[in-house]
């Protein structure tokens, strides 16, 4: 039975005190947690009359920079905008190549296309499905301008090796940390090794509804990102560089400040839920965490070499939500096939797309929910 209360996480649960009610409940794959603090913060913004980017966005930026451990944080409208603005702030444009992973959400690569540059894919590591630095090195060319590394599922990529490689070759390192708020390598948070790009979409470890953030220690990159998110303005109605409206709204920032205060408790709960699943699951390959890394389990993703669909259907019929992140690698997406990527092969990513299955791991899970997930998986894989 659950020992923690809704209060500890700023949320209200109904009926979870009863085993029967809990057992009937469908367990979603993700569940945004919105509490009193968020509600009050939003009402305050509405009462203030300041709705577009203003003091709350500035306060959220300061708090997020401090959390990640960077000099700057620049808030934007969503995680995709964070990637586009970060790439443009590093000067990525037509004629440039950007090396990245084929095993991610499509925005990792379409943001490169949006800058007029060409994504060049490098295969992932079979252990954590993050960019393999050796494959990145092989994919470099004289046109390479940047590397976009994703911290997939909340597990840090081999970021110190990638940072060293980018340093040595004079390349920008963009960290797609959309799924990795609070993940760290030897205590240093992701988003502080290169230029970090975060998403606050509702399924993420923290949300603002829609929202994104760029983190950097580089004063010039931060200044350019601020300009690009605001029509390239240097002063009112003076437009020096290309930019669009990628700003964050005050309501989103107010929600973000309230969520950030709860993020560490939620991350700890995710890590603890993942530990329970890894200790109890049988017959599937559970996620590996590299030594020295803090994996914040945005997703808890198992590998099922045979019978993934059977397992998925069995879990769904037991009321357990699942998801496949991702069923089609980016180079196999129709858009990218049309762009001429269809002939390339990235065998580790392609195999992963056939085997991965994400199980619920979010902080709203009760101990009874965890037992149900373990029982259902172990029954189906017996
Ligand atoms: C790895 C990755 N990159 C980029 C994004 C884009 O973020 P957003 O949905 O906020 O635009 C997401 C999230 O959806 C993501 O998971």
XYZ file of C-alpha atoms and ligand atoms in Angstrom:
398
model
C 0.000 0.000 0.000
C 1.223 3.475 -0.722
C 3.018 5.184 2.150
C 3.401 8.667 0.672
C 0.587 11.115 0.356
C -0.591 13.281 -2.511
C 0.506 16.288 -0.452
C 4.160 15.354 -0.612
C 3.994 15.776 -4.360
C 1.552 18.656 -4.461
C -1.206 16.570 -6.003
C -4.521 15.163 -4.965
C -5.375 11.519 -5.519
C -8.834 10.060 -5.292
C -9.509 6.515 -4.159
C -5.931 5.255 -4.075
C -6.253 4.308 -0.396
C -8.266 1.248 -1.332
C -6.540 -1.708 -2.933
C -9.638 -2.470 -4.996
C -9.903 1.064 -6.353
C -6.197 1.085 -7.113
C -6.382 -2.271 -8.892
C -9.202 -1.101 -11.135
C -7.394 2.049 -12.124
C -5.837 2.197 -15.571
C -2.172 3.012 -15.075
C -1.182 5.627 -17.650
C 2.270 5.695 -19.226
C 2.624 9.341 -18.161
C 0.771 11.604 -15.751
C 1.446 15.330 -15.352
C 1.226 16.399 -11.710
C -0.440 19.759 -11.272
C -1.102 20.923 -7.728
C -2.278 23.864 -5.703
C 1.014 25.735 -6.181
C 0.687 25.726 -9.963
C -2.970 26.741 -9.800
C -2.271 29.670 -7.470
C 0.733 30.790 -9.527
C -1.372 30.855 -12.717
C -4.136 32.865 -11.043
C -1.543 35.365 -9.845
C -0.284 35.847 -13.405
C -3.803 36.354 -14.708
C -4.494 38.917 -12.001
C -1.229 40.752 -12.788
C -2.246 41.524 -16.366
C 1.309 40.768 -17.588
C 0.783 37.736 -19.840
C 3.619 37.824 -22.404
C 7.290 37.281 -21.466
C 8.064 39.286 -18.340
C 9.335 38.976 -14.756
C 8.230 35.372 -14.200
C 10.048 34.194 -17.318
C 13.176 35.989 -16.020
C 12.761 34.371 -12.572
C 12.253 30.923 -14.120
C 15.398 31.403 -16.232
C 17.458 32.319 -13.144
C 16.121 29.347 -11.158
C 16.666 26.892 -14.030
C 20.210 28.124 -14.726
C 21.022 27.649 -11.068
C 19.501 24.158 -11.103
C 21.471 23.022 -14.170
C 24.627 24.856 -13.070
C 25.088 27.231 -16.025
C 25.571 30.992 -16.220
C 22.552 31.445 -18.473
C 19.156 29.965 -19.240
C 16.971 31.276 -22.063
C 13.278 30.341 -22.006
C 11.471 29.574 -25.254
C 8.086 28.354 -26.454
C 8.867 24.595 -26.557
C 11.698 22.074 -26.738
C 11.768 22.103 -30.538
C 12.246 25.885 -30.476
C 15.072 25.407 -27.951
C 16.894 23.172 -30.473
C 16.310 25.481 -33.448
C 17.308 28.625 -31.532
C 20.371 26.925 -29.976
C 21.578 25.700 -33.381
C 21.068 29.133 -34.914
C 22.762 30.816 -31.947
C 25.802 28.631 -32.742
C 25.669 29.846 -36.351
C 24.415 26.580 -37.887
C 22.881 27.230 -41.315
C 22.741 26.168 -44.967
C 25.752 24.136 -46.119
C 26.498 22.845 -42.606
C 26.228 19.260 -41.415
C 25.149 18.351 -37.901
C 25.843 14.858 -36.577
C 23.102 13.322 -34.454
C 21.307 10.133 -33.480
C 18.721 8.369 -35.638
C 17.060 7.008 -32.472
C 15.130 9.897 -30.923
C 11.979 11.929 -31.241
C 11.903 13.422 -34.732
C 12.396 17.026 -33.489
C 16.054 16.225 -32.761
C 16.637 16.041 -36.522
C 13.898 18.280 -37.963
C 15.273 21.193 -35.904
C 18.504 20.787 -37.922
C 16.511 20.829 -41.174
C 14.719 23.975 -39.934
C 18.095 25.761 -39.882
C 18.733 24.763 -43.503
C 21.498 22.369 -42.398
C 21.812 18.633 -43.066
C 21.436 16.042 -40.310
C 24.089 13.297 -40.575
C 23.228 10.257 -38.513
C 25.604 8.154 -36.425
C 24.530 4.898 -34.801
C 23.820 4.481 -31.099
C 25.380 2.388 -28.366
C 23.539 -0.943 -27.810
C 23.708 -0.520 -24.021
C 21.910 2.799 -23.605
C 20.765 3.668 -27.154
C 22.568 7.024 -26.954
C 25.058 8.334 -29.540
C 28.180 6.228 -29.852
C 31.154 8.672 -29.823
C 33.189 6.405 -32.157
C 30.353 6.446 -34.700
C 30.142 10.235 -34.339
C 33.853 10.551 -35.087
C 33.426 8.456 -38.249
C 30.503 10.658 -39.385
C 32.441 13.932 -39.196
C 33.340 15.789 -42.387
C 34.848 19.195 -43.177
C 31.265 20.502 -43.293
C 30.383 19.353 -39.766
C 29.500 22.315 -37.586
C 27.835 20.730 -34.558
C 26.857 17.516 -32.777
C 23.411 17.073 -31.211
C 23.533 14.433 -28.476
C 20.280 13.228 -26.912
C 20.074 12.035 -23.297
C 17.495 9.438 -24.260
C 14.915 8.340 -21.675
C 16.713 10.494 -19.045
C 20.035 8.622 -19.228
C 23.090 10.791 -19.965
C 24.801 10.140 -23.293
C 28.599 9.577 -23.080
C 28.731 13.318 -22.734
C 32.282 13.830 -21.457
C 33.659 11.862 -24.431
C 31.437 13.809 -26.827
C 32.451 17.130 -25.219
C 36.125 16.195 -25.586
C 35.584 15.225 -29.238
C 33.726 18.474 -30.037
C 36.387 20.494 -28.265
C 39.174 18.776 -30.206
C 37.405 19.279 -33.561
C 36.109 22.814 -32.885
C 32.427 21.790 -33.052
C 29.429 23.057 -31.117
C 27.925 20.471 -28.756
C 24.159 20.717 -28.381
C 22.611 18.525 -25.677
C 19.029 17.525 -26.400
C 18.050 17.183 -22.754
C 14.303 17.269 -23.495
C 13.936 14.031 -21.503
C 16.651 14.553 -18.902
C 15.928 17.335 -16.369
C 18.256 16.597 -13.456
C 20.217 13.761 -15.097
C 23.922 14.021 -14.294
C 27.340 12.589 -15.035
C 29.612 12.389 -11.970
C 27.383 14.936 -10.247
C 27.439 17.451 -13.104
C 23.989 18.039 -14.569
C 23.312 17.531 -18.260
C 22.759 20.754 -20.149
C 25.996 22.127 -18.645
C 28.472 20.171 -20.836
C 27.464 21.901 -24.077
C 24.418 24.020 -24.909
C 21.427 22.348 -23.237
C 17.946 22.166 -24.757
C 15.058 21.177 -22.481
C 11.363 20.537 -23.145
C 8.534 21.132 -20.681
C 5.873 19.195 -22.584
C 3.285 17.690 -20.175
C 4.724 14.144 -20.241
C 8.223 15.334 -19.270
C 9.762 15.105 -15.770
C 8.459 18.658 -15.236
C 6.063 20.698 -17.350
C 4.940 24.221 -18.205
C 2.163 23.028 -20.554
C 4.330 23.821 -23.561
C 7.762 25.290 -23.020
C 11.490 24.945 -23.492
C 14.815 26.203 -22.123
C 18.325 26.688 -23.464
C 21.204 26.502 -20.974
C 24.743 27.701 -21.616
C 27.862 29.169 -20.022
C 28.652 31.081 -23.207
C 27.671 34.762 -22.918
C 27.544 35.262 -26.692
C 25.420 32.184 -27.385
C 22.992 33.271 -24.660
C 22.769 36.820 -26.032
C 22.174 35.546 -29.579
C 19.554 33.063 -28.379
C 17.700 35.890 -26.590
C 17.742 37.920 -29.779
C 16.678 35.033 -32.067
C 13.699 34.156 -29.841
C 12.484 37.734 -30.175
C 12.494 38.467 -33.936
C 16.225 39.116 -33.979
C 15.671 42.468 -32.247
C 18.597 44.311 -30.663
C 16.313 47.125 -29.556
C 12.646 47.855 -30.158
C 11.847 47.434 -33.889
C 15.498 47.131 -34.852
C 16.085 43.663 -36.352
C 19.769 42.819 -36.810
C 19.578 39.071 -37.347
C 16.970 36.525 -38.378
C 14.617 35.496 -35.624
C 10.992 34.677 -34.989
C 8.696 34.694 -31.996
C 9.850 31.761 -29.866
C 9.073 33.432 -26.502
C 7.648 31.735 -23.425
C 4.429 33.092 -21.839
C 4.272 34.238 -18.195
C 1.678 31.574 -17.299
C 4.056 28.856 -18.513
C 6.955 30.304 -16.492
C 4.801 30.526 -13.352
C 3.900 26.832 -13.712
C 7.571 26.043 -14.377
C 8.750 27.737 -11.171
C 6.268 25.709 -9.115
C 7.238 22.482 -10.917
C 10.980 23.081 -10.570
C 10.584 23.199 -6.778
C 9.165 19.649 -6.913
C 11.414 18.193 -9.613
C 14.006 16.593 -7.349
C 11.385 14.772 -5.251
C 9.770 13.520 -8.466
C 13.105 12.431 -9.937
C 13.927 10.531 -6.735
C 10.552 8.803 -6.944
C 11.194 7.850 -10.588
C 14.615 6.443 -9.647
C 13.106 4.476 -6.803
C 10.257 3.148 -8.999
C 12.819 2.088 -11.612
C 14.852 0.276 -8.934
C 11.749 -1.673 -7.863
C 10.966 -2.648 -11.473
C 14.574 -3.667 -12.214
C 14.726 -5.804 -9.075
C 11.453 -7.600 -9.765
C 11.029 -7.967 -13.543
C 11.884 -11.324 -15.123
C 12.279 -12.407 -18.745
C 13.028 -8.938 -20.191
C 16.149 -6.811 -20.451
C 15.921 -3.953 -17.960
C 17.685 -0.584 -18.467
C 21.379 -0.356 -17.617
C 22.777 2.702 -15.878
C 26.427 3.511 -16.565
C 28.615 3.961 -13.501
C 28.836 7.616 -12.471
C 25.574 8.501 -14.216
C 22.308 9.671 -12.725
C 19.476 8.360 -14.901
C 16.247 10.248 -14.120
C 13.974 7.724 -15.841
C 11.824 9.959 -17.983
C 11.067 6.560 -19.483
C 11.677 3.107 -18.079
C 12.331 1.223 -21.289
C 12.848 -2.521 -21.435
C 14.095 -4.568 -24.385
C 11.938 -7.458 -25.573
C 13.801 -9.276 -28.379
C 10.824 -11.514 -29.110
C 7.115 -11.051 -28.511
C 7.034 -7.302 -27.799
C 3.595 -6.906 -29.349
C 2.232 -9.853 -27.343
C 3.568 -8.317 -24.123
C 2.213 -4.899 -25.034
C -1.279 -6.290 -25.680
C -1.180 -8.324 -22.442
C -0.252 -5.219 -20.434
C -2.889 -3.081 -22.127
C -5.541 -5.688 -21.314
C -4.416 -5.557 -17.666
C -4.970 -1.782 -17.712
C -1.290 -0.874 -17.943
C -0.336 1.836 -20.409
C 2.809 1.306 -22.490
C 4.533 3.099 -25.370
C 7.167 2.373 -27.980
C 9.877 5.056 -28.024
C 10.416 4.872 -31.014
C 8.905 2.446 -33.531
C 10.696 3.934 -36.566
C 14.214 5.402 -36.490
C 14.420 8.901 -37.923
C 16.300 7.898 -41.110
C 13.435 5.492 -41.902
C 10.689 8.114 -41.471
C 8.899 8.849 -44.757
C 10.084 12.472 -44.644
C 13.729 11.423 -44.384
C 13.393 8.653 -46.973
C 12.087 11.332 -49.356
C 15.117 13.453 -48.485
C 17.387 10.588 -49.589
C 18.266 8.927 -46.269
C 16.494 5.634 -47.060
C 19.563 3.703 -48.200
C 21.548 4.214 -45.010
C 21.596 1.596 -42.292
C 22.073 2.052 -38.558
C 21.666 -1.502 -37.289
C 21.693 -0.791 -33.543
C 18.962 1.846 -33.859
C 16.943 -0.328 -36.252
C 17.047 -3.315 -33.913
C 16.162 -1.146 -30.892
C 13.071 0.146 -32.713
C 11.816 -3.449 -32.882
C 12.558 -4.312 -29.247
C 11.934 -1.334 -26.952
C 8.877 -1.021 -24.739
C 8.364 1.722 -22.148
C 6.519 0.888 -18.913
C 5.009 3.408 -16.471
C 7.637 4.771 -14.040
C 6.222 8.224 -13.238
C 6.025 9.575 -9.680
C 2.242 9.170 -9.367
C 2.602 5.349 -9.321
C 1.600 3.701 -6.061
C 3.287 0.617 -4.630
C 0.201 -1.337 -5.704
C 0.607 0.006 -9.256
C 4.227 -1.172 -9.275
C 3.171 -4.626 -8.073
C 0.549 -4.792 -10.818
C 3.112 -3.858 -13.483
C 5.616 -6.447 -12.198
C 2.971 -9.193 -11.944
C 1.583 -8.478 -15.417
C 5.028 -8.468 -17.091
C 6.234 -11.572 -15.248
C 3.005 -13.456 -16.013
C 3.210 -12.550 -19.718
C 6.910 -13.489 -20.088
C 6.805 -16.699 -18.008
C 14.320 13.996 -27.414
C 13.338 15.114 -27.680
N 13.759 16.180 -28.387
C 12.934 17.221 -28.630
C 11.636 17.232 -28.178
C 10.760 18.380 -28.557
O 10.207 19.043 -27.464
P 8.784 19.769 -27.577
O 7.745 18.713 -27.693
O 8.675 20.562 -26.302
O 8.850 20.656 -28.769
C 11.175 16.158 -27.414
C 9.837 16.122 -26.822
O 8.809 15.974 -27.271
C 12.039 15.052 -27.185
O 11.632 13.986 -26.494
